[in-house]
């Protein structure tokens, strides 16, 4: 009742601020923007990153839209980690690995580009980077390039077509249908 009253009051009073716009990830979860789904639960959604740092680069996002991890409800935080584990199982089967880089940029000063909590899950293979920590430099380099130009200048990290992402997502989903936990 209070929410309806606040919405009605805001619509009537010209000096009231507008509600915040939905994040890109909320629009993806609501299917307003296309994505290549890897998996989903009641409180989380996983999809392929359109500009991957490596093959299988997946984002896991909570349905609850909050910018920082500590702002999420305890239920959403727990579900998010279940989503990360689910994505790892799916990706591990397809990319034949049990090793992953799992990264969460918690707020803009930490490198978060979209103001909605999200976890990067990237399958790893032997010698995929000269030094293991090079992946973090690649993440920082790519994020700085995106901030400056909003265009990826890294030749090894080009935006994928919807067809490329759908092919990879289909392979991941198919592998999961063959697996029982």
C-alpha positions as a LaTeX table, in Angstrom:
\begin{tabular}{lrrr}
\hline
Residue & $x$ (\AA) & $y$ (\AA) & $z$ (\AA) \\
\hline
Unk1 & 0.00 & 0.00 & 0.00 \\
Unk2 & 2.80 & 2.40 & 0.94 \\
Unk3 & 4.64 & 1.64 & $-2.31$ \\
Unk4 & 1.57 & 2.45 & $-4.38$ \\
Unk5 & 1.11 & 5.67 & $-2.45$ \\
Unk6 & 4.75 & 6.68 & $-3.02$ \\
Unk7 & 4.50 & 5.93 & $-6.73$ \\
Unk8 & 1.30 & 7.94 & $-7.06$ \\
Unk9 & 2.75 & 10.86 & $-5.08$ \\
Unk10 & 5.92 & 10.88 & $-7.19$ \\
Unk11 & 3.84 & 10.98 & $-10.37$ \\
Unk12 & 1.86 & 13.99 & $-9.07$ \\
Unk13 & 4.72 & 16.03 & $-7.66$ \\
Unk14 & 7.02 & 17.49 & $-10.35$ \\
Unk15 & 9.96 & 17.98 & $-7.95$ \\
Unk16 & 10.16 & 14.31 & $-7.00$ \\
Unk17 & 13.05 & 12.40 & $-8.52$ \\
Unk18 & 12.37 & 9.67 & $-11.07$ \\
Unk19 & 12.91 & 6.05 & $-10.08$ \\
Unk20 & 16.31 & 4.69 & $-11.02$ \\
Unk21 & 16.50 & 3.09 & $-14.46$ \\
Unk22 & 16.77 & $-0.68$ & $-14.60$ \\
Unk23 & 20.28 & $-2.00$ & $-15.01$ \\
Unk24 & 21.42 & $-3.67$ & $-18.20$ \\
Unk25 & 21.42 & $-7.00$ & $-16.36$ \\
Unk26 & 17.85 & $-6.58$ & $-15.09$ \\
Unk27 & 16.80 & $-5.94$ & $-18.69$ \\
Unk28 & 18.62 & $-9.15$ & $-19.70$ \\
Unk29 & 16.96 & $-11.15$ & $-16.91$ \\
Unk30 & 13.55 & $-9.79$ & $-18.01$ \\
Unk31 & 14.37 & $-10.75$ & $-21.62$ \\
Unk32 & 14.12 & $-7.13$ & $-22.77$ \\
Unk33 & 17.67 & $-7.51$ & $-24.12$ \\
Unk34 & 18.82 & $-10.81$ & $-25.66$ \\
Unk35 & 21.44 & $-12.98$ & $-23.99$ \\
Unk36 & 22.83 & $-16.47$ & $-24.34$ \\
Unk37 & 21.65 & $-18.22$ & $-21.21$ \\
Unk38 & 24.00 & $-20.70$ & $-19.57$ \\
Unk39 & 21.75 & $-21.47$ & $-16.61$ \\
Unk40 & 19.29 & $-19.96$ & $-14.15$ \\
Unk41 & 17.72 & $-20.43$ & $-10.76$ \\
Unk42 & 14.84 & $-18.67$ & $-9.08$ \\
Unk43 & 17.13 & $-15.91$ & $-7.78$ \\
Unk44 & 20.02 & $-15.89$ & $-10.29$ \\
Unk45 & 20.72 & $-15.90$ & $-14.02$ \\
Unk46 & 23.93 & $-16.90$ & $-15.86$ \\
Unk47 & 24.79 & $-15.90$ & $-19.42$ \\
Unk48 & 27.81 & $-15.61$ & $-21.71$ \\
Unk49 & 29.73 & $-12.34$ & $-21.65$ \\
Unk50 & 29.42 & $-10.64$ & $-25.05$ \\
Unk51 & 33.08 & $-9.50$ & $-24.78$ \\
Unk52 & 34.81 & $-12.52$ & $-23.25$ \\
Unk53 & 38.28 & $-12.48$ & $-21.70$ \\
Unk54 & 38.45 & $-16.15$ & $-22.74$ \\
Unk55 & 36.16 & $-18.90$ & $-24.08$ \\
Unk56 & 33.29 & $-19.70$ & $-21.72$ \\
Unk57 & 33.47 & $-16.34$ & $-19.91$ \\
Unk58 & 30.14 & $-16.29$ & $-18.08$ \\
Unk59 & 28.42 & $-13.70$ & $-15.91$ \\
Unk60 & 26.25 & $-14.80$ & $-13.00$ \\
Unk61 & 23.86 & $-12.13$ & $-11.72$ \\
Unk62 & 21.30 & $-12.07$ & $-8.94$ \\
Unk63 & 17.71 & $-11.28$ & $-9.89$ \\
Unk64 & 17.71 & $-8.76$ & $-7.05$ \\
Unk65 & 19.18 & $-5.55$ & $-8.46$ \\
Unk66 & 21.75 & $-4.10$ & $-6.08$ \\
Unk67 & 25.10 & $-2.48$ & $-6.85$ \\
Unk68 & 27.08 & $-4.02$ & $-4.00$ \\
Unk69 & 27.27 & $-7.53$ & $-2.61$ \\
Unk70 & 26.58 & $-6.40$ & 0.97 \\
Unk71 & 23.33 & $-4.74$ & $-0.18$ \\
Unk72 & 21.88 & $-8.06$ & $-1.39$ \\
Unk73 & 19.58 & $-10.01$ & 0.87 \\
Unk74 & 21.18 & $-13.03$ & 2.53 \\
Unk75 & 18.95 & $-15.24$ & 0.37 \\
Unk76 & 20.15 & $-13.57$ & $-2.85$ \\
Unk77 & 23.82 & $-13.79$ & $-1.80$ \\
Unk78 & 23.48 & $-17.51$ & $-1.10$ \\
Unk79 & 21.61 & $-18.09$ & $-4.37$ \\
Unk80 & 24.26 & $-16.12$ & $-6.30$ \\
Unk81 & 26.99 & $-18.44$ & $-5.01$ \\
Unk82 & 24.84 & $-21.46$ & $-5.95$ \\
Unk83 & 24.61 & $-19.93$ & $-9.42$ \\
Unk84 & 28.39 & $-19.54$ & $-9.58$ \\
Unk85 & 28.85 & $-23.20$ & $-8.58$ \\
Unk86 & 26.24 & $-24.27$ & $-11.15$ \\
Unk87 & 28.01 & $-22.28$ & $-13.87$ \\
Unk88 & 31.33 & $-23.88$ & $-12.88$ \\
Unk89 & 29.84 & $-27.37$ & $-13.19$ \\
Unk90 & 28.38 & $-26.57$ & $-16.61$ \\
Unk91 & 31.52 & $-24.88$ & $-17.92$ \\
Unk92 & 33.81 & $-27.51$ & $-16.40$ \\
Unk93 & 32.12 & $-30.25$ & $-18.39$ \\
Unk94 & 32.27 & $-28.34$ & $-21.68$ \\
Unk95 & 35.81 & $-26.99$ & $-21.27$ \\
Unk96 & 37.17 & $-30.08$ & $-19.49$ \\
Unk97 & 38.44 & $-28.23$ & $-16.43$ \\
Unk98 & 37.84 & $-27.92$ & $-12.71$ \\
Unk99 & 39.77 & $-24.66$ & $-12.42$ \\
Unk100 & 38.19 & $-21.21$ & $-12.72$ \\
Unk101 & 38.93 & $-17.58$ & $-12.15$ \\
Unk102 & 35.96 & $-16.17$ & $-10.26$ \\
Unk103 & 35.88 & $-12.37$ & $-9.94$ \\
Unk104 & 33.46 & $-9.87$ & $-8.41$ \\
Unk105 & 34.10 & $-6.13$ & $-8.78$ \\
Unk106 & 32.16 & $-4.69$ & $-5.84$ \\
Unk107 & 31.42 & $-1.07$ & $-6.75$ \\
Unk108 & 32.73 & 1.36 & $-9.37$ \\
Unk109 & 36.06 & 2.02 & $-7.65$ \\
Unk110 & 36.68 & $-1.73$ & $-7.76$ \\
Unk111 & 36.15 & $-1.77$ & $-11.54$ \\
Unk112 & 32.43 & $-2.56$ & $-11.67$ \\
Unk113 & 31.04 & $-1.31$ & $-14.99$ \\
Unk114 & 27.36 & $-2.23$ & $-14.62$ \\
Unk115 & 25.78 & $-1.11$ & $-11.31$ \\
Unk116 & 24.33 & $-4.55$ & $-10.61$ \\
Unk117 & 26.21 & $-7.23$ & $-8.66$ \\
Unk118 & 27.71 & $-9.79$ & $-11.04$ \\
Unk119 & 30.31 & $-12.51$ & $-10.85$ \\
Unk120 & 32.67 & $-13.34$ & $-13.72$ \\
Unk121 & 33.29 & $-17.09$ & $-14.08$ \\
Unk122 & 36.10 & $-18.01$ & $-16.48$ \\
Unk123 & 37.26 & $-21.58$ & $-17.15$ \\
Unk124 & 41.03 & $-22.00$ & $-16.98$ \\
Unk125 & 43.41 & $-24.35$ & $-18.77$ \\
Unk126 & 47.11 & $-25.04$ & $-18.31$ \\
Unk127 & 49.27 & $-22.26$ & $-19.78$ \\
Unk128 & 46.30 & $-20.17$ & $-20.91$ \\
Unk129 & 48.25 & $-17.15$ & $-19.61$ \\
Unk130 & 52.03 & $-16.92$ & $-19.34$ \\
Unk131 & 51.69 & $-16.15$ & $-15.63$ \\
Unk132 & 48.53 & $-17.08$ & $-13.75$ \\
Unk133 & 48.02 & $-13.51$ & $-12.53$ \\
Unk134 & 48.13 & $-12.17$ & $-16.09$ \\
Unk135 & 44.38 & $-12.73$ & $-16.24$ \\
Unk136 & 43.93 & $-9.92$ & $-13.69$ \\
Unk137 & 46.07 & $-7.58$ & $-15.78$ \\
Unk138 & 43.93 & $-8.52$ & $-18.79$ \\
Unk139 & 40.78 & $-7.76$ & $-16.81$ \\
Unk140 & 42.15 & $-4.38$ & $-15.70$ \\
Unk141 & 43.44 & $-3.53$ & $-19.17$ \\
Unk142 & 40.14 & $-4.42$ & $-20.82$ \\
Unk143 & 38.12 & $-2.49$ & $-18.24$ \\
Unk144 & 40.30 & 0.60 & $-18.66$ \\
Unk145 & 39.91 & 0.41 & $-22.43$ \\
Unk146 & 36.14 & 0.10 & $-22.05$ \\
Unk147 & 36.03 & 3.10 & $-19.72$ \\
Unk148 & 38.05 & 5.25 & $-22.10$ \\
Unk149 & 36.54 & 4.31 & $-25.44$ \\
Unk150 & 33.62 & 1.99 & $-24.73$ \\
Unk151 & 35.05 & 0.06 & $-27.63$ \\
Unk152 & 37.28 & $-2.95$ & $-27.10$ \\
Unk153 & 40.66 & $-2.29$ & $-28.70$ \\
Unk154 & 42.05 & $-5.69$ & $-27.70$ \\
Unk155 & 42.23 & $-7.89$ & $-30.82$ \\
Unk156 & 41.92 & $-11.03$ & $-28.69$ \\
Unk157 & 38.68 & $-9.83$ & $-27.10$ \\
Unk158 & 36.24 & $-8.90$ & $-29.83$ \\
Unk159 & 32.51 & $-8.76$ & $-29.32$ \\
Unk160 & 30.92 & $-12.02$ & $-30.35$ \\
Unk161 & 27.97 & $-12.32$ & $-32.64$ \\
Unk162 & 24.69 & $-13.64$ & $-31.27$ \\
Unk163 & 25.22 & $-16.76$ & $-33.40$ \\
Unk164 & 28.64 & $-17.45$ & $-31.86$ \\
Unk165 & 27.34 & $-16.99$ & $-28.33$ \\
Unk166 & 24.23 & $-19.09$ & $-28.95$ \\
Unk167 & 26.37 & $-21.93$ & $-30.34$ \\
Unk168 & 28.55 & $-21.92$ & $-27.20$ \\
Unk169 & 25.55 & $-21.57$ & $-24.85$ \\
Unk170 & 23.75 & $-24.45$ & $-26.60$ \\
Unk171 & 26.82 & $-26.66$ & $-26.16$ \\
Unk172 & 26.95 & $-25.81$ & $-22.45$ \\
Unk173 & 23.22 & $-26.47$ & $-21.95$ \\
Unk174 & 23.43 & $-29.75$ & $-23.92$ \\
Unk175 & 26.30 & $-30.94$ & $-21.76$ \\
Unk176 & 24.27 & $-30.27$ & $-18.67$ \\
Unk177 & 21.32 & $-32.34$ & $-19.89$ \\
Unk178 & 23.70 & $-35.32$ & $-20.04$ \\
Unk179 & 24.87 & $-34.78$ & $-16.45$ \\
Unk180 & 23.15 & $-35.69$ & $-13.21$ \\
Unk181 & 24.36 & $-34.33$ & $-9.89$ \\
\hline
\end{tabular}
